[in-house]
Amino acid sequence: MKISEIKDILNAEVICGEEYLDRDARSAFGSDLMSDVLAFAKEQSLLLTGLVNPQAIRTALMLDMPCVVFVRAKKLSEEVISLAKESGMVVLSTDLRMFETCGKLYAKGLKGSGEVDE
């Protein structure tokens, strides 16, 4: 699914990386525990999280994730935004809670990270 579609489904704000909205996300993984993301998420997944620190961006980079969506209208520090910009990553922010975010994307056909083949 194109990140631009994800943005529209979630009525999300683009924090950075607008020039990369045509990239694809193969699946999604939602968690505030970056150790779970590293252990269970697949590469090229979309990361959904409420954890607003640089570790969320670094974790996404390690798994070659094209986009991080911050849920619950979390406010990001300049450090987080700068790291994402330097890395060429799309960062979105949505007012939705994690459960609603996952549900909307799943209903539109984006599978969970455990449901796709590598």
Coordinates of N, CA and C in Angstrom, one line a residue:
M1 N 0.9 -1.2 0.0 CA 0.0 0.0 0.0 C 0.9 1.2 0.0
K2 N 0.6 2.2 -0.8 CA 1.3 3.5 -0.9 C 1.2 4.3 0.4
I3 N 2.2 4.9 0.8 CA 2.2 5.7 2.0 C 1.2 6.9 1.9
S4 N 1.0 7.3 0.7 CA 0.0 8.4 0.4 C -1.4 7.9 0.8
E5 N -1.7 6.6 0.5 CA -3.0 6.0 0.8 C -3.1 5.9 2.3
I6 N -2.1 5.5 3.0 CA -2.1 5.4 4.5 C -2.4 6.7 5.1
K7 N -1.7 7.8 4.6 CA -1.9 9.1 5.1 C -3.4 9.5 5.0
D8 N -4.0 9.2 3.8 CA -5.4 9.6 3.6 C -6.3 8.7 4.5
I9 N -6.1 7.4 4.6 CA -6.9 6.6 5.5 C -6.9 7.1 6.9
L10 N -5.8 7.5 7.4 CA -5.6 7.9 8.8 C -5.9 9.4 9.0
N11 N -6.1 10.1 7.9 CA -6.3 11.6 8.0 C -5.1 12.1 8.8
A12 N -3.9 11.7 8.4 CA -2.7 12.0 9.1 C -2.0 13.2 8.5
E13 N -1.2 13.8 9.4 CA -0.4 15.0 9.0 C 1.0 14.5 8.6
V14 N 1.6 15.0 7.6 CA 2.9 14.7 7.2 C 3.9 15.6 8.0
I15 N 4.7 15.0 8.8 CA 5.7 15.7 9.6 C 6.9 15.9 8.8
C16 N 7.4 14.9 8.0 CA 8.5 15.0 7.1 C 8.4 13.9 6.1
G17 N 9.2 14.1 5.0 CA 9.3 13.1 4.0 C 8.1 13.1 3.0
E18 N 7.5 14.3 2.8 CA 6.4 14.4 1.8 C 6.8 13.9 0.4
E19 N 8.0 14.1 0.1 CA 8.5 13.7 -1.2 C 8.6 12.2 -1.4
Y20 N 8.4 11.4 -0.3 CA 8.5 10.0 -0.4 C 7.1 9.3 -0.2
L21 N 6.1 10.0 -0.4 CA 4.7 9.4 -0.1 C 4.4 8.4 -1.2
D22 N 5.1 8.3 -2.2 CA 4.8 7.2 -3.2 C 5.4 5.9 -2.9
R23 N 6.2 5.8 -1.8 CA 6.8 4.5 -1.4 C 5.7 3.6 -0.9
D24 N 6.1 2.3 -0.9 CA 5.1 1.2 -0.5 C 5.5 0.8 0.9
A25 N 4.5 0.4 1.7 CA 4.6 -0.4 2.9 C 4.0 -1.7 2.7
R26 N 4.7 -2.8 2.9 CA 4.2 -4.1 2.7 C 3.3 -4.7 3.7
S27 N 3.5 -4.1 4.9 CA 2.6 -4.6 6.1 C 2.8 -3.5 7.2
A28 N 2.1 -3.8 8.3 CA 2.2 -2.8 9.4 C 2.5 -3.6 10.7
F29 N 3.1 -2.8 11.6 CA 3.4 -3.4 13.0 C 3.2 -2.3 14.0
G30 N 2.4 -2.5 14.9 CA 2.1 -1.5 16.0 C 2.6 -1.9 17.3
S31 N 3.4 -1.0 17.9 CA 4.0 -1.3 19.2 C 4.7 -0.1 19.8
D32 N 4.7 0.0 21.1 CA 5.5 1.0 21.8 C 6.8 0.4 22.3
L33 N 6.9 -0.9 22.2 CA 8.1 -1.6 22.7 C 9.0 -1.9 21.5
M34 N 10.1 -1.1 21.4 CA 11.0 -1.3 20.3 C 11.7 -2.6 20.2
S35 N 11.8 -3.3 21.4 CA 12.4 -4.6 21.4 C 11.4 -5.6 20.7
D36 N 10.1 -5.4 20.8 CA 9.1 -6.2 20.1 C 9.2 -6.0 18.6
V37 N 9.4 -4.7 18.3 CA 9.5 -4.4 16.8 C 10.7 -5.1 16.2
L38 N 11.8 -5.0 16.9 CA 13.0 -5.7 16.4 C 12.9 -7.2 16.3
A39 N 12.2 -7.7 17.3 CA 12.0 -9.2 17.3 C 11.0 -9.8 16.4
F40 N 9.9 -9.0 16.1 CA 8.8 -9.6 15.4 C 8.4 -8.9 14.1
A41 N 8.8 -7.7 13.9 CA 8.4 -6.9 12.7 C 9.2 -7.4 11.5
K42 N 8.6 -7.3 10.3 CA 9.2 -7.6 9.0 C 9.8 -6.3 8.4
E43 N 10.8 -6.5 7.6 CA 11.4 -5.3 6.8 C 10.3 -4.8 5.9
Q44 N 10.4 -3.5 5.6 CA 9.4 -2.8 4.8 C 8.0 -2.7 5.4
S45 N 7.9 -2.9 6.7 CA 6.7 -2.7 7.3 C 6.5 -1.2 7.7
L46 N 5.3 -0.8 8.0 CA 5.0 0.5 8.5 C 5.0 0.4 10.0
L47 N 5.7 1.3 10.7 CA 5.7 1.2 12.2 C 4.7 2.2 12.7
L48 N 3.8 1.7 13.5 CA 2.8 2.5 14.2 C 3.2 2.5 15.7
T49 N 3.3 3.7 16.3 CA 3.8 3.8 17.7 C 3.4 5.1 18.3
G50 N 3.4 5.0 19.6 CA 3.2 6.2 20.4 C 4.5 6.7 21.1
L51 N 5.5 6.0 20.9 CA 6.8 6.3 21.5 C 7.5 7.4 20.7
V52 N 7.6 8.5 21.3 CA 8.1 9.7 20.6 C 9.5 10.0 21.0
N53 N 10.4 9.1 20.7 CA 11.9 9.5 21.0 C 12.7 8.9 19.8
P54 N 13.9 9.3 19.7 CA 14.7 8.9 18.5 C 14.8 7.4 18.3
Q55 N 14.7 6.7 19.4 CA 14.8 5.2 19.3 C 13.7 4.6 18.3
A56 N 12.6 5.2 18.2 CA 11.5 4.8 17.3 C 12.1 4.9 15.9
I57 N 12.7 6.0 15.6 CA 13.2 6.2 14.2 C 14.4 5.3 14.0
R58 N 15.3 5.2 14.9 CA 16.4 4.3 14.7 C 16.0 2.8 14.5
T59 N 15.0 2.4 15.3 CA 14.5 1.0 15.1 C 13.9 0.8 13.7
A60 N 13.1 1.8 13.3 CA 12.6 1.7 11.9 C 13.7 1.7 10.9
L61 N 14.7 2.4 11.1 CA 15.8 2.4 10.1 C 16.5 1.0 10.1
M62 N 16.7 0.4 11.2 CA 17.3 -0.9 11.3 C 16.5 -2.0 10.5
L63 N 15.2 -1.8 10.4 CA 14.3 -2.7 9.7 C 13.9 -2.2 8.3
D64 N 14.6 -1.2 7.8 CA 14.3 -0.6 6.5 C 12.8 -0.3 6.3
M65 N 12.2 0.3 7.4 CA 10.8 0.7 7.3 C 10.7 2.0 6.6
P66 N 9.8 2.2 5.7 CA 9.7 3.4 4.9 C 9.0 4.6 5.7
C67 N 8.3 4.2 6.8 CA 7.5 5.2 7.4 C 7.2 4.9 8.8
V68 N 7.1 5.9 9.7 CA 6.7 5.8 11.1 C 5.4 6.6 11.2
V69 N 4.4 6.0 11.8 CA 3.1 6.8 12.1 C 3.1 6.9 13.6
F70 N 3.1 8.1 14.1 CA 2.9 8.4 15.5 C 1.4 8.6 15.8
V71 N 0.9 7.8 16.7 CA -0.5 7.8 17.0 C -0.8 8.7 18.2
R72 N -2.1 9.0 18.5 CA -2.5 9.8 19.6 C -2.0 11.2 19.5
A73 N -1.8 11.7 18.3 CA -1.4 13.1 18.1 C -0.2 13.5 19.0
K74 N 0.7 12.6 19.1 CA 1.9 12.9 19.9 C 2.7 14.0 19.2
K75 N 3.3 14.8 20.0 CA 4.2 15.9 19.6 C 5.6 15.4 19.5
L76 N 6.3 15.7 18.4 CA 7.7 15.2 18.2 C 8.7 16.3 18.5
S77 N 9.8 15.9 19.1 CA 10.9 16.9 19.3 C 11.6 17.1 18.0
E78 N 12.3 18.2 18.0 CA 13.1 18.6 16.8 C 14.2 17.5 16.5
E79 N 14.7 16.9 17.6 CA 15.7 15.8 17.4 C 15.1 14.6 16.6
V80 N 13.9 14.2 17.0 CA 13.2 13.1 16.3 C 13.0 13.5 14.8
I81 N 12.5 14.7 14.6 CA 12.2 15.1 13.2 C 13.5 15.2 12.4
S82 N 14.5 15.8 13.0 CA 15.8 15.9 12.3 C 16.4 14.6 11.9
L83 N 16.3 13.6 12.8 CA 16.8 12.3 12.5 C 16.1 11.6 11.4
A84 N 14.7 11.8 11.4 CA 13.9 11.2 10.3 C 14.2 11.9 9.0
K85 N 14.4 13.2 9.0 CA 14.7 13.9 7.7 C 16.0 13.5 7.2
E86 N 17.0 13.4 8.1 CA 18.4 13.0 7.6 C 18.4 11.6 7.0
S87 N 17.4 10.8 7.5 CA 17.4 9.4 7.1 C 16.5 9.2 5.9
G88 N 15.8 10.2 5.4 CA 14.9 10.1 4.3 C 13.7 9.3 4.6
M89 N 13.2 9.4 5.8 CA 12.0 8.6 6.2 C 10.8 9.5 6.3
V90 N 9.6 8.9 5.9 CA 8.3 9.6 6.1 C 7.9 9.4 7.5
V91 N 7.4 10.5 8.1 CA 6.9 10.5 9.4 C 5.5 11.1 9.3
L92 N 4.5 10.4 9.8 CA 3.1 10.8 9.8 C 2.6 10.9 11.3
S93 N 1.6 11.7 11.5 CA 1.0 11.8 12.9 C -0.5 11.8 12.7
T94 N -1.1 10.9 13.5 CA -2.6 10.8 13.4 C -3.2 11.1 14.8
D95 N -4.4 11.6 14.9 CA -5.1 11.8 16.1 C -5.6 10.4 16.7
L96 N -5.7 9.4 15.8 CA -6.3 8.1 16.2 C -5.4 7.4 17.3
R97 N -6.1 6.6 18.0 CA -5.4 5.7 19.0 C -4.8 4.5 18.2
M98 N -3.9 3.8 18.8 CA -3.3 2.6 18.2 C -4.3 1.6 17.7
F99 N -5.3 1.3 18.5 CA -6.3 0.3 18.1 C -7.0 0.7 16.8
E100 N -7.5 2.0 16.8 CA -8.2 2.5 15.7 C -7.3 2.6 14.4
T101 N -6.1 3.0 14.6 CA -5.2 3.1 13.5 C -4.9 1.7 12.8
C102 N -4.6 0.7 13.7 CA -4.4 -0.6 13.1 C -5.7 -1.1 12.4
G103 N -6.8 -0.9 13.1 CA -8.1 -1.4 12.5 C -8.4 -0.8 11.2
K104 N -8.3 0.5 11.0 CA -8.5 1.2 9.8 C -7.6 0.7 8.6
L105 N -6.4 0.5 8.9 CA -5.4 0.0 7.9 C -5.7 -1.4 7.5
Y106 N -6.0 -2.2 8.5 CA -6.3 -3.6 8.2 C -7.6 -3.8 7.4
A107 N -8.6 -2.9 7.7 CA -9.9 -3.0 7.0 C -9.7 -2.6 5.5
K108 N -8.6 -1.8 5.3 CA -8.3 -1.3 3.9 C -7.4 -2.3 3.2
G109 N -7.0 -3.4 3.8 CA -6.2 -4.4 3.2 C -4.7 -4.5 3.5
L110 N -4.3 -3.6 4.4 CA -2.9 -3.7 4.8 C -2.7 -4.8 5.9
K111 N -1.9 -5.8 5.7 CA -1.8 -6.9 6.6 C -0.8 -6.6 7.7
G112 N -0.9 -7.4 8.7 CA 0.0 -7.3 9.9 C 1.3 -7.9 9.4
S113 N 2.4 -7.5 10.1 CA 3.7 -7.9 9.8 C 3.9 -9.4 9.8
G114 N 3.1 -10.1 10.7 CA 3.2 -11.6 10.8 C 2.4 -12.3 9.7
E115 N 1.7 -11.6 8.9 CA 0.8 -12.2 7.9 C 1.4 -12.1 6.5
V116 N 2.6 -11.6 6.3 CA 3.2 -11.5 5.0 C 4.5 -12.4 4.9
D117 N 4.8 -12.9 3.8 CA 6.0 -13.7 3.6 C 7.1 -12.7 3.4
E118 N 8.3 -13.1 3.8 CA 9.5 -12.3 3.6 C 9.9 -12.3 2.2

